[in-house]
CSV table of N, CA and C in Angstrom, one decimal:
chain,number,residue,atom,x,y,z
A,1,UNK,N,39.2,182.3,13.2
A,1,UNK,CA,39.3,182.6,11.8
A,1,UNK,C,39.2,184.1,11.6
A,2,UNK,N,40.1,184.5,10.5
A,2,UNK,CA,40.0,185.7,10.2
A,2,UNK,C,39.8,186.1,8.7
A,3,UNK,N,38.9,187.2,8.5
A,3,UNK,CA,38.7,187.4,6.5
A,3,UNK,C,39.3,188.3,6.5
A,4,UNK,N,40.2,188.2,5.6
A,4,UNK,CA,40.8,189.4,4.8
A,4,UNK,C,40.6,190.1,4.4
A,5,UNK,N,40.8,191.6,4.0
A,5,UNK,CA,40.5,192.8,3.3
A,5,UNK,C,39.4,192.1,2.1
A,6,UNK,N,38.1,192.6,1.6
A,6,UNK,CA,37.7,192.7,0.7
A,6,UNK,C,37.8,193.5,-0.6
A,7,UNK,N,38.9,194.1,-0.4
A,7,UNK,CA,39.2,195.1,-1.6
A,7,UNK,C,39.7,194.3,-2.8
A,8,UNK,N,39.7,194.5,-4.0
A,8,UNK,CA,39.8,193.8,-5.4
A,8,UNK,C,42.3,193.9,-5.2
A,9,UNK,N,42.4,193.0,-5.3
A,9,UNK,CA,43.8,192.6,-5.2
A,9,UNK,C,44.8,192.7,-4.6
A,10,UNK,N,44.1,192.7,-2.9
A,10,UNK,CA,44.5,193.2,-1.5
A,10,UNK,C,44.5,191.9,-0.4
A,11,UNK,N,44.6,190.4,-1.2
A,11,UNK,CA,44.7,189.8,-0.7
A,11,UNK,C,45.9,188.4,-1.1
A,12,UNK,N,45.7,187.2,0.0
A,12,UNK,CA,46.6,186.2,-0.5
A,12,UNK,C,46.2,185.7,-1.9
A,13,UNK,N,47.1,184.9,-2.6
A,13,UNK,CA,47.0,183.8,-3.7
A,13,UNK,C,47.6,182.3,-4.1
A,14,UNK,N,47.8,181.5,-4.3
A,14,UNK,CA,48.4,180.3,-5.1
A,14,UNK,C,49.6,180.4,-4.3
A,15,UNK,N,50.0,179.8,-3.7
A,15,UNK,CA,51.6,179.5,-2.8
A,15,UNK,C,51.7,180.5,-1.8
A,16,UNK,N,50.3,181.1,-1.2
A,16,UNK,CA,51.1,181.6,0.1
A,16,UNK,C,50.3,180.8,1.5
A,17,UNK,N,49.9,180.4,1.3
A,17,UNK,CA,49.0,179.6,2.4
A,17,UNK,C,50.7,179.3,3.2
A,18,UNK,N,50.2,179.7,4.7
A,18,UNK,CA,51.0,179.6,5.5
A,18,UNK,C,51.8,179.9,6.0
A,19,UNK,N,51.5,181.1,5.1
A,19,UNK,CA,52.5,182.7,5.2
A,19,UNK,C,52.1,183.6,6.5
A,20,UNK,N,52.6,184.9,6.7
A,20,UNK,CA,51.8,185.4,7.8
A,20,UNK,C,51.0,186.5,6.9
A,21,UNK,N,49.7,186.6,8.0
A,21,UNK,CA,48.9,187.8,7.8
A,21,UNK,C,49.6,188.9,9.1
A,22,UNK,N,49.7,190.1,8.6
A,22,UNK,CA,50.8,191.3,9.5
A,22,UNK,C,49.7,192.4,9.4
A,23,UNK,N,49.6,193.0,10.5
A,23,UNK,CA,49.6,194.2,11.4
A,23,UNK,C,50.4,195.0,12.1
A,24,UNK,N,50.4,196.4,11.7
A,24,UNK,CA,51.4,197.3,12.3
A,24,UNK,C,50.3,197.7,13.4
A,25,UNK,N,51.5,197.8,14.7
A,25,UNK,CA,50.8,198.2,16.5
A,25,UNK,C,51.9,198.9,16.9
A,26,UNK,N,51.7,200.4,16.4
A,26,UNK,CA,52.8,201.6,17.6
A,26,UNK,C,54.0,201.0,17.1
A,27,UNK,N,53.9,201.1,15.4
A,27,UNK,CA,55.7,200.5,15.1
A,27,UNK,C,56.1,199.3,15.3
A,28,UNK,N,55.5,198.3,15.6
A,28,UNK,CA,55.9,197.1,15.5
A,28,UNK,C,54.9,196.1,14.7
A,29,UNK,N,55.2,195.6,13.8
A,29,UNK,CA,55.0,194.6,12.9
A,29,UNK,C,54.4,193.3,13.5
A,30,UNK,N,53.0,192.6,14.4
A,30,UNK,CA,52.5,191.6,14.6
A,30,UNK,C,51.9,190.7,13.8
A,31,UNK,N,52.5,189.4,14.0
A,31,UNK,CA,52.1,188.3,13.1
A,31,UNK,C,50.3,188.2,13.7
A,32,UNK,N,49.3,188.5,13.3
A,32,UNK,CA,47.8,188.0,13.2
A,32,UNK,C,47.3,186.9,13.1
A,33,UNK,N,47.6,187.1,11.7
A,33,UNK,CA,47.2,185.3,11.2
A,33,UNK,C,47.5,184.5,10.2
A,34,UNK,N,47.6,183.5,9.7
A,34,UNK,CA,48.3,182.9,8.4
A,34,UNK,C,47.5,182.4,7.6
A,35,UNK,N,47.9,182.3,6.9
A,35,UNK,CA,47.1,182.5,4.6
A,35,UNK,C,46.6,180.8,5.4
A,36,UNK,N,45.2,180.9,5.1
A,36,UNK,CA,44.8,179.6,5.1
A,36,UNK,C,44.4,179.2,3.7
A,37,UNK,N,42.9,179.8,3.5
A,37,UNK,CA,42.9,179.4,2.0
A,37,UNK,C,41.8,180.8,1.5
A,38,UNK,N,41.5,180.7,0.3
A,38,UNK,CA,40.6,181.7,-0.6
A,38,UNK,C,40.2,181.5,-1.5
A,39,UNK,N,39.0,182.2,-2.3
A,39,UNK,CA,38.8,181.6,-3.5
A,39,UNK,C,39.1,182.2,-4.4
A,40,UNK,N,39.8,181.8,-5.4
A,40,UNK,CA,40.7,182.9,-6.2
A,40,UNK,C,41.4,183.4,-5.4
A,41,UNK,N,42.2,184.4,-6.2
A,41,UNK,CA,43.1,185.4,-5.4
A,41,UNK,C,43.1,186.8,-5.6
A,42,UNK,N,42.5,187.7,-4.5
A,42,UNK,CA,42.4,188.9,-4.5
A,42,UNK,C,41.4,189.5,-5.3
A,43,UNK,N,40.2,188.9,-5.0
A,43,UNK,CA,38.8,188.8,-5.5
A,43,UNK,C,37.8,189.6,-4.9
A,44,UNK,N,37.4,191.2,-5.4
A,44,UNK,CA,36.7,191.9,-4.8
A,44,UNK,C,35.5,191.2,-4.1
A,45,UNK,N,35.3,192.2,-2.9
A,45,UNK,CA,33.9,191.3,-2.0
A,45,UNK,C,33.9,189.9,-1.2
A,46,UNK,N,35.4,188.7,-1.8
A,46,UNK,CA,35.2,187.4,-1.4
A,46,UNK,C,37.0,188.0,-0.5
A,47,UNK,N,36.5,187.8,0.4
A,47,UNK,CA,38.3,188.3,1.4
A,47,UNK,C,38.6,186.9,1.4
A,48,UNK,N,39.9,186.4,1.2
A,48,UNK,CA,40.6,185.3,1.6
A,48,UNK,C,40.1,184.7,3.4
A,49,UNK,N,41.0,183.6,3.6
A,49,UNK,CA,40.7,182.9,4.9
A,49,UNK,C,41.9,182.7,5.7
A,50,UNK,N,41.9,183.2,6.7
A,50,UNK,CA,43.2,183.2,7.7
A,50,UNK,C,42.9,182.9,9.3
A,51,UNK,N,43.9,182.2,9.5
A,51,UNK,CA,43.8,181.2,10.9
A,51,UNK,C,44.5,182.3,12.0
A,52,UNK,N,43.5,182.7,12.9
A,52,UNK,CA,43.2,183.5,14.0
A,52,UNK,C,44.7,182.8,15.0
A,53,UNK,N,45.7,183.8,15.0
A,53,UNK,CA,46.9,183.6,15.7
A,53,UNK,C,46.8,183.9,17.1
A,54,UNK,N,46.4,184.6,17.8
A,54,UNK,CA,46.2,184.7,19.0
A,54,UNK,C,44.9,183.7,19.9
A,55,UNK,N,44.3,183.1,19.0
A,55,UNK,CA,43.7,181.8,19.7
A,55,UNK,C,44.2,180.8,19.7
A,56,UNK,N,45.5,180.9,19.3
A,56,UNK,CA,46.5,179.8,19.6
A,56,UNK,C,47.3,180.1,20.0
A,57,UNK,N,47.8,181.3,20.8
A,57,UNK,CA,48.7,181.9,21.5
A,57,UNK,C,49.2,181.3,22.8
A,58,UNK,N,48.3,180.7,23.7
A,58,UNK,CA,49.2,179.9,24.5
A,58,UNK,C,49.3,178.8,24.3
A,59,UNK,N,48.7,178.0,23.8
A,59,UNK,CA,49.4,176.9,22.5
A,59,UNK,C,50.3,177.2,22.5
A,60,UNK,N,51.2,178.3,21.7
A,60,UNK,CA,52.4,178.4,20.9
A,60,UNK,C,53.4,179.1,21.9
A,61,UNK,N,52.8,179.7,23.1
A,61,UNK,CA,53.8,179.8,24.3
A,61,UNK,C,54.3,179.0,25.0
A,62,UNK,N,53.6,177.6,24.7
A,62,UNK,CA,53.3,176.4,25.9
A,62,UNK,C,54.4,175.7,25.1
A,63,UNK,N,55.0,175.5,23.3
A,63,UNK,CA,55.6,175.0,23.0
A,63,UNK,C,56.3,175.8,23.0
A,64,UNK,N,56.8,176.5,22.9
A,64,UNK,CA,58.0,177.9,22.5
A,64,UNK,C,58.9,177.4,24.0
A,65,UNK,N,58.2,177.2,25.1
A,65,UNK,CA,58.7,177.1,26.3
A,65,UNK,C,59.3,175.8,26.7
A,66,UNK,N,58.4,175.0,26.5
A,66,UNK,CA,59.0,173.3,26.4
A,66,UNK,C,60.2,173.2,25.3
A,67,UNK,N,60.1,174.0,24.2
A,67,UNK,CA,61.2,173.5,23.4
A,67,UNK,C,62.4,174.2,24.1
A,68,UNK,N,62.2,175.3,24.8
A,68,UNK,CA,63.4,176.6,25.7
A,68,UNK,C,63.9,175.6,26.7
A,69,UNK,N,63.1,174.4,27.5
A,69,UNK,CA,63.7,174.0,28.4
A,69,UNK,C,64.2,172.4,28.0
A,70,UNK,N,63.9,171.8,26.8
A,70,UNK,CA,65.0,171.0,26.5
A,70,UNK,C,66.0,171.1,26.0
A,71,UNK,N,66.3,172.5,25.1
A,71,UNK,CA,67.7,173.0,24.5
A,71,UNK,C,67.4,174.4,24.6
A,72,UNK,N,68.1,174.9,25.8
A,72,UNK,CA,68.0,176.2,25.9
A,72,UNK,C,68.9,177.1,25.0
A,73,UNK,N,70.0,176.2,24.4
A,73,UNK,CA,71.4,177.1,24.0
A,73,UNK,C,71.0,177.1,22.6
A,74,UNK,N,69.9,175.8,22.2
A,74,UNK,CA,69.4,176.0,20.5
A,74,UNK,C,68.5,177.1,20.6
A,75,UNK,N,67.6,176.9,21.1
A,75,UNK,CA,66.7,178.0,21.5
A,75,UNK,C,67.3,179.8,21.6
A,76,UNK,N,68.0,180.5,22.2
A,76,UNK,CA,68.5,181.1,22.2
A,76,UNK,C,69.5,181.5,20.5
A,77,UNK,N,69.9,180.6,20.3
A,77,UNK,CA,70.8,180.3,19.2
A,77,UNK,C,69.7,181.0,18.0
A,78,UNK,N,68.5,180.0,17.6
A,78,UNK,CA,68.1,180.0,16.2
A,78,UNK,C,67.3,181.5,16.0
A,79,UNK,N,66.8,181.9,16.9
A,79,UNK,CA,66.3,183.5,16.7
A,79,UNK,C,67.3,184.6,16.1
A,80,UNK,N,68.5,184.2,16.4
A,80,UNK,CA,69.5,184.8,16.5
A,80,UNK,C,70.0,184.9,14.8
A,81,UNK,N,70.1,183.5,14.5
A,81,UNK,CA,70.4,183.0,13.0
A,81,UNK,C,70.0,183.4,12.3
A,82,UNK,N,68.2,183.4,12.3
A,82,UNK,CA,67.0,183.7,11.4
A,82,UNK,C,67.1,185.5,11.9
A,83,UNK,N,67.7,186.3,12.6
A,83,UNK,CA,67.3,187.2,12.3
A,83,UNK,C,65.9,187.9,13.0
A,84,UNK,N,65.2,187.1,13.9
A,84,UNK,CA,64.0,187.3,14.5
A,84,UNK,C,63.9,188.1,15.7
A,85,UNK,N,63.1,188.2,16.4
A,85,UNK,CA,63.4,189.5,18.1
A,85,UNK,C,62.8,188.0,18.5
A,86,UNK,N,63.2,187.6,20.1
A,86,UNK,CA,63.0,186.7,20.7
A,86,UNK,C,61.4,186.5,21.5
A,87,UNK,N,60.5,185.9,21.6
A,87,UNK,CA,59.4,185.8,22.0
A,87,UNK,C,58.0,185.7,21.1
A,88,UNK,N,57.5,185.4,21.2
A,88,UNK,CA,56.1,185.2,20.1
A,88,UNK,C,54.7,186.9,20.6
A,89,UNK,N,54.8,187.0,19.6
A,89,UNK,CA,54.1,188.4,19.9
A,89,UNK,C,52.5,187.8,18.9
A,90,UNK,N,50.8,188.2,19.7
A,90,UNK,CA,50.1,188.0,19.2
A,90,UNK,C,48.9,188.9,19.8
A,91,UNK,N,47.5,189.1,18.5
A,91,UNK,CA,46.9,190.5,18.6
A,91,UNK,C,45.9,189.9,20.0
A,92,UNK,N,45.6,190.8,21.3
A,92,UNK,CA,44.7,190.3,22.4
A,92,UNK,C,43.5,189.7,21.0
């Protein structure tokens, strides 16, 4: 689990749960963690709730890889479509 900024209107709200939480590292943009839930939105002192991405990092290597070796040519393919850099990047 991760808490969000406590600053008054520096956080998620209402339809983002599930979105990413982002960190810039030396120019590169890391996905952290994703909008879980909060009370209200962007509520001084109460930081929103975000699900800790790198504790599920080889989880999400372990599937990223299984899906690479049943369709490797989709695999390759959909990063490409969507516009994405290839590999799952997450904070140690």
């Amino acid at each position: 689990m991760i808490c969000g900024y406590k600053g008054r209107g520096k956080d998620s709200c209402r339809g983002d749960s599930g979105g990413p939480m982002v960190c810039q590292f030396n120019e590169t943009w890391v996905q952290v963690g994703i909008v879980s839930w909060a009370v209200g939105c962007g509520r001084g002192n109460i930081p929103g709730v975000y699900t800790d991405v790198a504790f599920y990092s080889k989880w999400i290597v372990a599937v990223v890889n299984q899906a690479a070796s049943v369709c490797p040519a989709a695999f390759l393919l959909l990063p490409l479509c969507l516009g994405l850099p290839l590999g799952v990047l997450a904070a140690p």
